CSV table of C-alpha atoms in Angstrom, one decimal:
chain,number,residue,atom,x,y,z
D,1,UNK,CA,23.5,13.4,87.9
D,2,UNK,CA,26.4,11.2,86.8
D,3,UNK,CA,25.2,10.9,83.3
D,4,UNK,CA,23.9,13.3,81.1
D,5,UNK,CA,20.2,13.3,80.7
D,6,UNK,CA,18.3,13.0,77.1
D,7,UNK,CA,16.2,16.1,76.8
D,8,UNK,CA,17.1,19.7,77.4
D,9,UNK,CA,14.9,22.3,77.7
D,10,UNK,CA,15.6,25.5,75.8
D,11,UNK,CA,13.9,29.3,77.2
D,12,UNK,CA,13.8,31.6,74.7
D,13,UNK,CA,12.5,35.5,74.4
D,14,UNK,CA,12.9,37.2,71.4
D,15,UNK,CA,11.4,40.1,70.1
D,16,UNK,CA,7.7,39.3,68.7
D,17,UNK,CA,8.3,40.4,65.0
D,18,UNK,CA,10.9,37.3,64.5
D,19,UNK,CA,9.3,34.6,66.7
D,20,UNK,CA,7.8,33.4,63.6
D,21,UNK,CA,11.4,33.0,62.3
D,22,UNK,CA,12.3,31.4,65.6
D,23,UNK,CA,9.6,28.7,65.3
D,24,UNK,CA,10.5,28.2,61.6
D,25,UNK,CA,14.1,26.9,62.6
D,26,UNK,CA,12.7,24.7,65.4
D,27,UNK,CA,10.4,22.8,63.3
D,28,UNK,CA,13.2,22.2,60.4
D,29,UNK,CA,15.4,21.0,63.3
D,30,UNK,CA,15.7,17.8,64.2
D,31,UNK,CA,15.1,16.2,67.6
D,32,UNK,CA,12.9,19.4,68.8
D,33,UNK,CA,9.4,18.5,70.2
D,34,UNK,CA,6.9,20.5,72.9
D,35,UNK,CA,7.4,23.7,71.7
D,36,UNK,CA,5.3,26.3,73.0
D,37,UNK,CA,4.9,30.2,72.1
D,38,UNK,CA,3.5,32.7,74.9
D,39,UNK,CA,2.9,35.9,72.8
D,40,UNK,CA,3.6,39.1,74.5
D,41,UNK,CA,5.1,37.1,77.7
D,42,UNK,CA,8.2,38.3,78.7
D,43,UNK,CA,8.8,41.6,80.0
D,44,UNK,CA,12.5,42.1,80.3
D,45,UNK,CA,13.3,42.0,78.1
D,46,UNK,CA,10.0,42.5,76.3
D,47,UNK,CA,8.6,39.8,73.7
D,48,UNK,CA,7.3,37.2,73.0
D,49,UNK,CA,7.8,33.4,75.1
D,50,UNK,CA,9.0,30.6,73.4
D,51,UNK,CA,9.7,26.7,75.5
D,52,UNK,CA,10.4,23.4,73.8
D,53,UNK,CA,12.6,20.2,74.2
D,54,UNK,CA,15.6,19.7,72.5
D,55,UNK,CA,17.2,15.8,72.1
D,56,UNK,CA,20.8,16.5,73.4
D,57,UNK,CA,22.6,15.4,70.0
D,58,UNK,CA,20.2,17.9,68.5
D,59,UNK,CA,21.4,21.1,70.6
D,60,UNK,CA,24.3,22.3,69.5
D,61,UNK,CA,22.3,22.7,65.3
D,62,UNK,CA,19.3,24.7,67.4
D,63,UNK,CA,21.7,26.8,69.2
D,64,UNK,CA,23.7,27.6,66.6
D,65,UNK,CA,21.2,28.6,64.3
D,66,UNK,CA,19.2,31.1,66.4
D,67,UNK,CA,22.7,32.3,68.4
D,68,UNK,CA,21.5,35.8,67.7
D,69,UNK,CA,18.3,35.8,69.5
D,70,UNK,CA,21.0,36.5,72.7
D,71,UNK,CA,21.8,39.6,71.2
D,72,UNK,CA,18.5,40.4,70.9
D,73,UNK,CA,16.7,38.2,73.7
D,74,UNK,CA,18.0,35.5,75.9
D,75,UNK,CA,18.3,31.9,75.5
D,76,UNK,CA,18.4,29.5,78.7
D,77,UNK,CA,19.3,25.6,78.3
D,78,UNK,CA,18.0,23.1,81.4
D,79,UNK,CA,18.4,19.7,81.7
D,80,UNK,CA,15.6,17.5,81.9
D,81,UNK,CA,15.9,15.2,84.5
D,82,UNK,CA,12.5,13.1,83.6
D,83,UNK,CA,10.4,13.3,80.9
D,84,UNK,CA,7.5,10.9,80.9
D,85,UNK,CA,6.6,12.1,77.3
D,86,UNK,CA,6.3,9.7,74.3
D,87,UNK,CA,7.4,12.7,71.6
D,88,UNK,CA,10.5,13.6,73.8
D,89,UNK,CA,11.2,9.8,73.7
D,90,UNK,CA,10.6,9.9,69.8
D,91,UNK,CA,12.3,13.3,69.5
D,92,UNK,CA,15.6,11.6,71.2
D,93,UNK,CA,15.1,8.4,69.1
D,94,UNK,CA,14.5,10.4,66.0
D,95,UNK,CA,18.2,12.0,66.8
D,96,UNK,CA,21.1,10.5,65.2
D,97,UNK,CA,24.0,9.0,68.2
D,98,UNK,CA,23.8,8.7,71.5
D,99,UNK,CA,23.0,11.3,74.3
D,100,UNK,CA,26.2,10.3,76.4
D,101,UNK,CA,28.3,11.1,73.0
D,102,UNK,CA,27.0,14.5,72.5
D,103,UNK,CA,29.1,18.0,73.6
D,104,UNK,CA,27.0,20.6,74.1
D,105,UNK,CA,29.6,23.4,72.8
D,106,UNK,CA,28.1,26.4,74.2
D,107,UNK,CA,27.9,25.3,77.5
D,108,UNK,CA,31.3,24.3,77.9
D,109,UNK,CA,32.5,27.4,76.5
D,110,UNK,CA,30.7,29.1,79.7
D,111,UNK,CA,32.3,26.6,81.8
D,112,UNK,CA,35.8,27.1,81.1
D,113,UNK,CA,35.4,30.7,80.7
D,114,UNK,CA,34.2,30.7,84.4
D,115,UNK,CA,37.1,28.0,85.1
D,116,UNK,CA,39.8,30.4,83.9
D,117,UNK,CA,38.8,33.1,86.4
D,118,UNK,CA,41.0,33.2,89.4
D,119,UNK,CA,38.9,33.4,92.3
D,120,UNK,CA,39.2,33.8,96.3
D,121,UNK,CA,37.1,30.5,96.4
D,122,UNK,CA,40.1,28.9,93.9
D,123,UNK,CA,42.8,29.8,95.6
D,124,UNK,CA,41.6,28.6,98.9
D,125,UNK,CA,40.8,25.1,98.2
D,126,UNK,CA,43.9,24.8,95.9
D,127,UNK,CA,46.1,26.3,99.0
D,128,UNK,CA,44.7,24.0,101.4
D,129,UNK,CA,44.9,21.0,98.9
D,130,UNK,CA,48.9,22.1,98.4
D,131,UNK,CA,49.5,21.9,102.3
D,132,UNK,CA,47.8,18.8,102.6
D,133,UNK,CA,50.1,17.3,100.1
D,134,UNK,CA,53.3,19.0,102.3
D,135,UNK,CA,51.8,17.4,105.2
D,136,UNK,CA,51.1,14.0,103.5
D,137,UNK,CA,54.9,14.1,102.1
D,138,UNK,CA,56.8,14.8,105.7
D,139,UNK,CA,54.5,11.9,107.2
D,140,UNK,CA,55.3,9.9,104.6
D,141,UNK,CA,51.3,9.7,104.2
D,142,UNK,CA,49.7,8.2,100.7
D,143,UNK,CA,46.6,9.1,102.1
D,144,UNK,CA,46.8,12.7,102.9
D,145,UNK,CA,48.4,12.6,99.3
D,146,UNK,CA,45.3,11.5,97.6
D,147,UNK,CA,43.2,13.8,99.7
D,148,UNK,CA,44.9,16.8,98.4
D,149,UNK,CA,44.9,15.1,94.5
D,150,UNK,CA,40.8,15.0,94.7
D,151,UNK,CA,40.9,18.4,96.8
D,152,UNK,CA,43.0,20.3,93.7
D,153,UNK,CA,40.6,22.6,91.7
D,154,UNK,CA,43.6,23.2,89.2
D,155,UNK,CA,41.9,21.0,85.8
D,156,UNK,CA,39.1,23.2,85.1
D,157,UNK,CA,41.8,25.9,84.2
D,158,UNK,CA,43.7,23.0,82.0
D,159,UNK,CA,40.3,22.6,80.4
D,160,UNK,CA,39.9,26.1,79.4
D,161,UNK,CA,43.7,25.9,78.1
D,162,UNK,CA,42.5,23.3,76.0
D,163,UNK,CA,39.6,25.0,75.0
D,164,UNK,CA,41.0,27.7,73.9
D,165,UNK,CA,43.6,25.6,72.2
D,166,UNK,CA,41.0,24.3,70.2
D,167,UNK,CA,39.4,27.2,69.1
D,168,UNK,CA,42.0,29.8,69.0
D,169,UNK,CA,41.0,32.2,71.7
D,170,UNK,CA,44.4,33.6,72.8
D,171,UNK,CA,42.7,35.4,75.6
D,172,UNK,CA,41.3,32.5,77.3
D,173,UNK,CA,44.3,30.7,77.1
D,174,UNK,CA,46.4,33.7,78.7
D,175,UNK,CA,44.1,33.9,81.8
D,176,UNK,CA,44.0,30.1,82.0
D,177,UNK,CA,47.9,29.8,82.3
D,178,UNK,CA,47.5,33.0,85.0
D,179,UNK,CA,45.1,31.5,86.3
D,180,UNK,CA,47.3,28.2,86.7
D,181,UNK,CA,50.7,30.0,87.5
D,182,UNK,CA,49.2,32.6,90.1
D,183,UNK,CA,47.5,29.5,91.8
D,184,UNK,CA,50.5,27.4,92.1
D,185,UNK,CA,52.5,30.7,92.9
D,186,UNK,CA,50.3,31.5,96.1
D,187,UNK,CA,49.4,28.2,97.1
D,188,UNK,CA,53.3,26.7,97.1
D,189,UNK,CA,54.3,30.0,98.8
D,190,UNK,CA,51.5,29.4,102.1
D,191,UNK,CA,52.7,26.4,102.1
D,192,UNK,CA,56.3,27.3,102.0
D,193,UNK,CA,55.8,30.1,104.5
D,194,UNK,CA,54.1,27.5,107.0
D,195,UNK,CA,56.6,24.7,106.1
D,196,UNK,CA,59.3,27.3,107.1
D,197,UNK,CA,57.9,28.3,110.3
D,198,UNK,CA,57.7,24.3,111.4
D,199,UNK,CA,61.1,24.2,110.5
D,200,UNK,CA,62.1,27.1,112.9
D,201,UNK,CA,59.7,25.4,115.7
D,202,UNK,CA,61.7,22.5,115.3
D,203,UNK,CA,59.1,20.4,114.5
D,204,UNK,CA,60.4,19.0,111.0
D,205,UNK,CA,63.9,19.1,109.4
D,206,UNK,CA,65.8,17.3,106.4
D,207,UNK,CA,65.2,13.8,107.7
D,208,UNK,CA,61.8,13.7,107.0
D,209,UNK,CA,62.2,13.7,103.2
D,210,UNK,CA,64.7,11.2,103.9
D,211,UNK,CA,62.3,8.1,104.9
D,212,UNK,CA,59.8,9.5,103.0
D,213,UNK,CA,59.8,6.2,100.3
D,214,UNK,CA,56.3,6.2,100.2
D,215,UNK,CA,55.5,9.6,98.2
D,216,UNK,CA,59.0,9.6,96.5
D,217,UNK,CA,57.3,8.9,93.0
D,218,UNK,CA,56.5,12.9,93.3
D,219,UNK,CA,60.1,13.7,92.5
D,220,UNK,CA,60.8,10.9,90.3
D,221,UNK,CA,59.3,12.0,86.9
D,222,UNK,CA,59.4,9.5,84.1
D,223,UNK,CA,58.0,8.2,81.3
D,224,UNK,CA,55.1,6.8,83.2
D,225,UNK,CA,54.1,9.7,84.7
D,226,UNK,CA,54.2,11.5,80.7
D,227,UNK,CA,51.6,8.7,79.8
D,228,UNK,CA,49.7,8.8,83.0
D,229,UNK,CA,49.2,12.7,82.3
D,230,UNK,CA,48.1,11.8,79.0
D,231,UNK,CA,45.7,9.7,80.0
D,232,UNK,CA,44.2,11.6,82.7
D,233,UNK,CA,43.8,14.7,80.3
D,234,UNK,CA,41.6,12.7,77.9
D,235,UNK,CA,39.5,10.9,80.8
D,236,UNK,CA,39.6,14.7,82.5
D,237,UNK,CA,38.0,16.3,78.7
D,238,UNK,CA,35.5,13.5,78.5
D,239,UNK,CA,34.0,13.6,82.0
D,240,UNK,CA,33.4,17.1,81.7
D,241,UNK,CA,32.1,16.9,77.8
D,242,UNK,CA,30.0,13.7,79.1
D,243,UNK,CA,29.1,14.8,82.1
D,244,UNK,CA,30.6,11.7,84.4
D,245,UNK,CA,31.6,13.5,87.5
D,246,UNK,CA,32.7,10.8,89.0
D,247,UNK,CA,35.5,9.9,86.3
D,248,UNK,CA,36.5,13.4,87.0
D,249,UNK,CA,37.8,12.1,90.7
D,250,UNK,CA,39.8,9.5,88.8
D,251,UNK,CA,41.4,11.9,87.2
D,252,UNK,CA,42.3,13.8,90.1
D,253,UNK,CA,44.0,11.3,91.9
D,254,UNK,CA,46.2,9.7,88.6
D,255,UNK,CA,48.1,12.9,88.2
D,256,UNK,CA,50.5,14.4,90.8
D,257,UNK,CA,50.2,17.9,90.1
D,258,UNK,CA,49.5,19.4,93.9
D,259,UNK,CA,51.3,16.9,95.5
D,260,UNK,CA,54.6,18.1,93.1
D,261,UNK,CA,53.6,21.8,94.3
D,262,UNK,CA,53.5,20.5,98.0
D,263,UNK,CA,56.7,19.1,97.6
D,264,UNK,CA,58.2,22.0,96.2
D,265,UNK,CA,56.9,24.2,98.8
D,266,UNK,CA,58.4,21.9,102.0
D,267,UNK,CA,61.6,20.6,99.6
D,268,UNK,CA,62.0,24.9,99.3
D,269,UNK,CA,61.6,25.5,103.1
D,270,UNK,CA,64.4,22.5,104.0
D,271,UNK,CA,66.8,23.6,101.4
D,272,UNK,CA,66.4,20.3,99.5
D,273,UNK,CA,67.5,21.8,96.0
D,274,UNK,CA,67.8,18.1,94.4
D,275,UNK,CA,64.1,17.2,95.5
D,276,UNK,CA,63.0,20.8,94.3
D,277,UNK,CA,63.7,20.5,90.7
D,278,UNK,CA,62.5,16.9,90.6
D,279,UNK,CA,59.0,18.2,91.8
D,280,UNK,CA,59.1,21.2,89.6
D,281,UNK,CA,59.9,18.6,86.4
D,282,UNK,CA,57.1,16.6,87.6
D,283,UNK,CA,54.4,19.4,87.9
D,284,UNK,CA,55.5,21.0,84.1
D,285,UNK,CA,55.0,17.2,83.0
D,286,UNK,CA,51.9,16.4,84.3
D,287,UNK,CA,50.5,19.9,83.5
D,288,UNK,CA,51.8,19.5,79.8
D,289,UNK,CA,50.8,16.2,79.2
D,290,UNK,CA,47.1,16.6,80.3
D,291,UNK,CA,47.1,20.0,78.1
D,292,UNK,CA,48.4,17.9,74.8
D,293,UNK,CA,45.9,15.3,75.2
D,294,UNK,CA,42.8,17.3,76.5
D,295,UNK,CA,42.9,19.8,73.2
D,296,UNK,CA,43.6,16.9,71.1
D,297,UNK,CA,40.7,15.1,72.7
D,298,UNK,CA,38.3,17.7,72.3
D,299,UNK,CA,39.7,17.7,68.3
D,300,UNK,CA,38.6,14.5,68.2
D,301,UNK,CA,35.4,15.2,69.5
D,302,UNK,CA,34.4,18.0,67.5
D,303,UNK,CA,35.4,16.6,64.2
D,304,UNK,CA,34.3,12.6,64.4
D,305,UNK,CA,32.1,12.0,67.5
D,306,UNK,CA,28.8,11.3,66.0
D,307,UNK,CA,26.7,14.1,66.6
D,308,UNK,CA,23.5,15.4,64.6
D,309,UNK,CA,23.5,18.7,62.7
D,310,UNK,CA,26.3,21.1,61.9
D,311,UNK,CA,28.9,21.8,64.7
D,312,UNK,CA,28.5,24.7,66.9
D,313,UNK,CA,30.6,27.9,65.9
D,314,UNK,CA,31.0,28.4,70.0
């Protein structure tokens, strides 16, 4: 769903000589209704059961206060799509702000952790999205160059930078920017290696970034393309913190970051070193930018969005 729904549901087993301590926190916590206790329910690990709903804008004070149940049980958050339930709808009233407003800390800590991993599935679609953008530049295509913009998994990784950023994990910021360089690295050097081979074959040769006029903003850094980047790193934080997938797409397609690499990669195989430093100057820009106003979105969201409760040590 585009938007993020008003109830979550939290699973939780913990061990059946502090569920009485469990309850006690739900029912000092605001926004928490339906709660339910199974005694003796779980088996692995072994306790007892406990299910309730949780307004959103109410999740991060009831995470944060039983965070150690994980270390001694588990804790699983859902999202309630529907809930035809007058005390949910009280529960979420009762709340202070606005579902849409609220970041559910935790869970974007998991997200950009898993975002800063490099993966075979990563490197594939941000290859392919980098040889798309070649392509679209020798055919002088705007098309093919907004494909590979909305094809580029590279923002989740800028997300975790900004993360991190935020909260001063060094380490997730180190295997974000590996994550980032090693990316770029292999996808620009596939697309350099295939670029080469047309050039061998004939097929393409220095003219073809010479009527290119269409895509030549890739090489033309400015300070548009600074503020564009900043832009696009705020929308990119908030439609991951809010949930609006579809703003995400936006942001794909207002920064040039793959299309840059693309270039670099075919500019590279033609010997092209003018048009090779441009696109290098406009990746590190766009790439900067997004990081700069990302963390200083998430700042922003953490210390003045409206949002019950304390804010989650995550």
């Amino acid at each position: 769903m585009d938007e993020n729904d008003p109830v979550l549901h939290l699973r939780l087993i913990t061990p059946s000589t502090r569920t009485e301590e469990v309850t006690a926190v739900l029912d000092e916590c605001t926004g928490v209704t339906n709660v339910v206790v199974l005694p003796g329910a779980a088996r692995e690990p072994q306790g007892d059961l406990i299910l309730c709903d949780v307004a959103r804008e109410a999740a991060n004070e009831v995470i944060d206060r039983l965070k150690w149940v994980q270390d001694e049980g588990s804790i699983a958050v859902e999202q309630v799509h529907l809930a035809l339930s007058k005390v949910a709808a009280d529960a979420v009233e009762e709340a202070p702000g606005d579902p849409d407003d609220a970041v559910i800390w935790a869970e974007l800590a998991q997200r950009v952790r898993a975002e800063s991993r490099i993966t075979w599935a990563y490197l594939a679609f941000l290859a392919i999205a980098t040889q798309l953008a070649g392509i679209g530049v020798l055919q002088n295509s705007p098309i093919l160059i907004v494909g590979a913009m909305v094809l580029g998994p590279e923002f989740g990784a800028i997300a975790a930078i900004c993360f991190g950023l935020l909260r001063g994990r060094g380490r997730l910021i180190v295997s974000s920017l590996k994550t980032l360089v090693v990316g770029f690295a292999v996808a620009i050097a596939i697309t350099f290696a295939c670029a080469l081979v047309s050039r061998w074959m004939g097929w393409i040769d220095l003219s073809n970034l010479r009527v290119n006029e269409e895509v030549q903003f890739i090489v033309k850094p400015d300070r548009w393309s600074f503020i564009v980047a900043l832009l696009a790193g705020a929308a990119g934080v908030l439609s991951i913190t809010a949930g609006k997938s579809s703003a995400l797409i936006g942001v794909f397609i207002s920064v040039t970051t793959v299309p840059a690499a693309g270039y670099v990669a075919v500019a590279l195989a033609l010997s092209d070193w003018g048009e090779v430093g441009g696109s290098v100057a406009q990746l590190a820009l766009n790439i900067a930018g997004m990081i700069i106003s990302g963390t200083v979105t998430l700042v922003i969201q953490r210390k003045f969005w409206p949002q019950v409760g304390h804010r989650s040590s995550v």
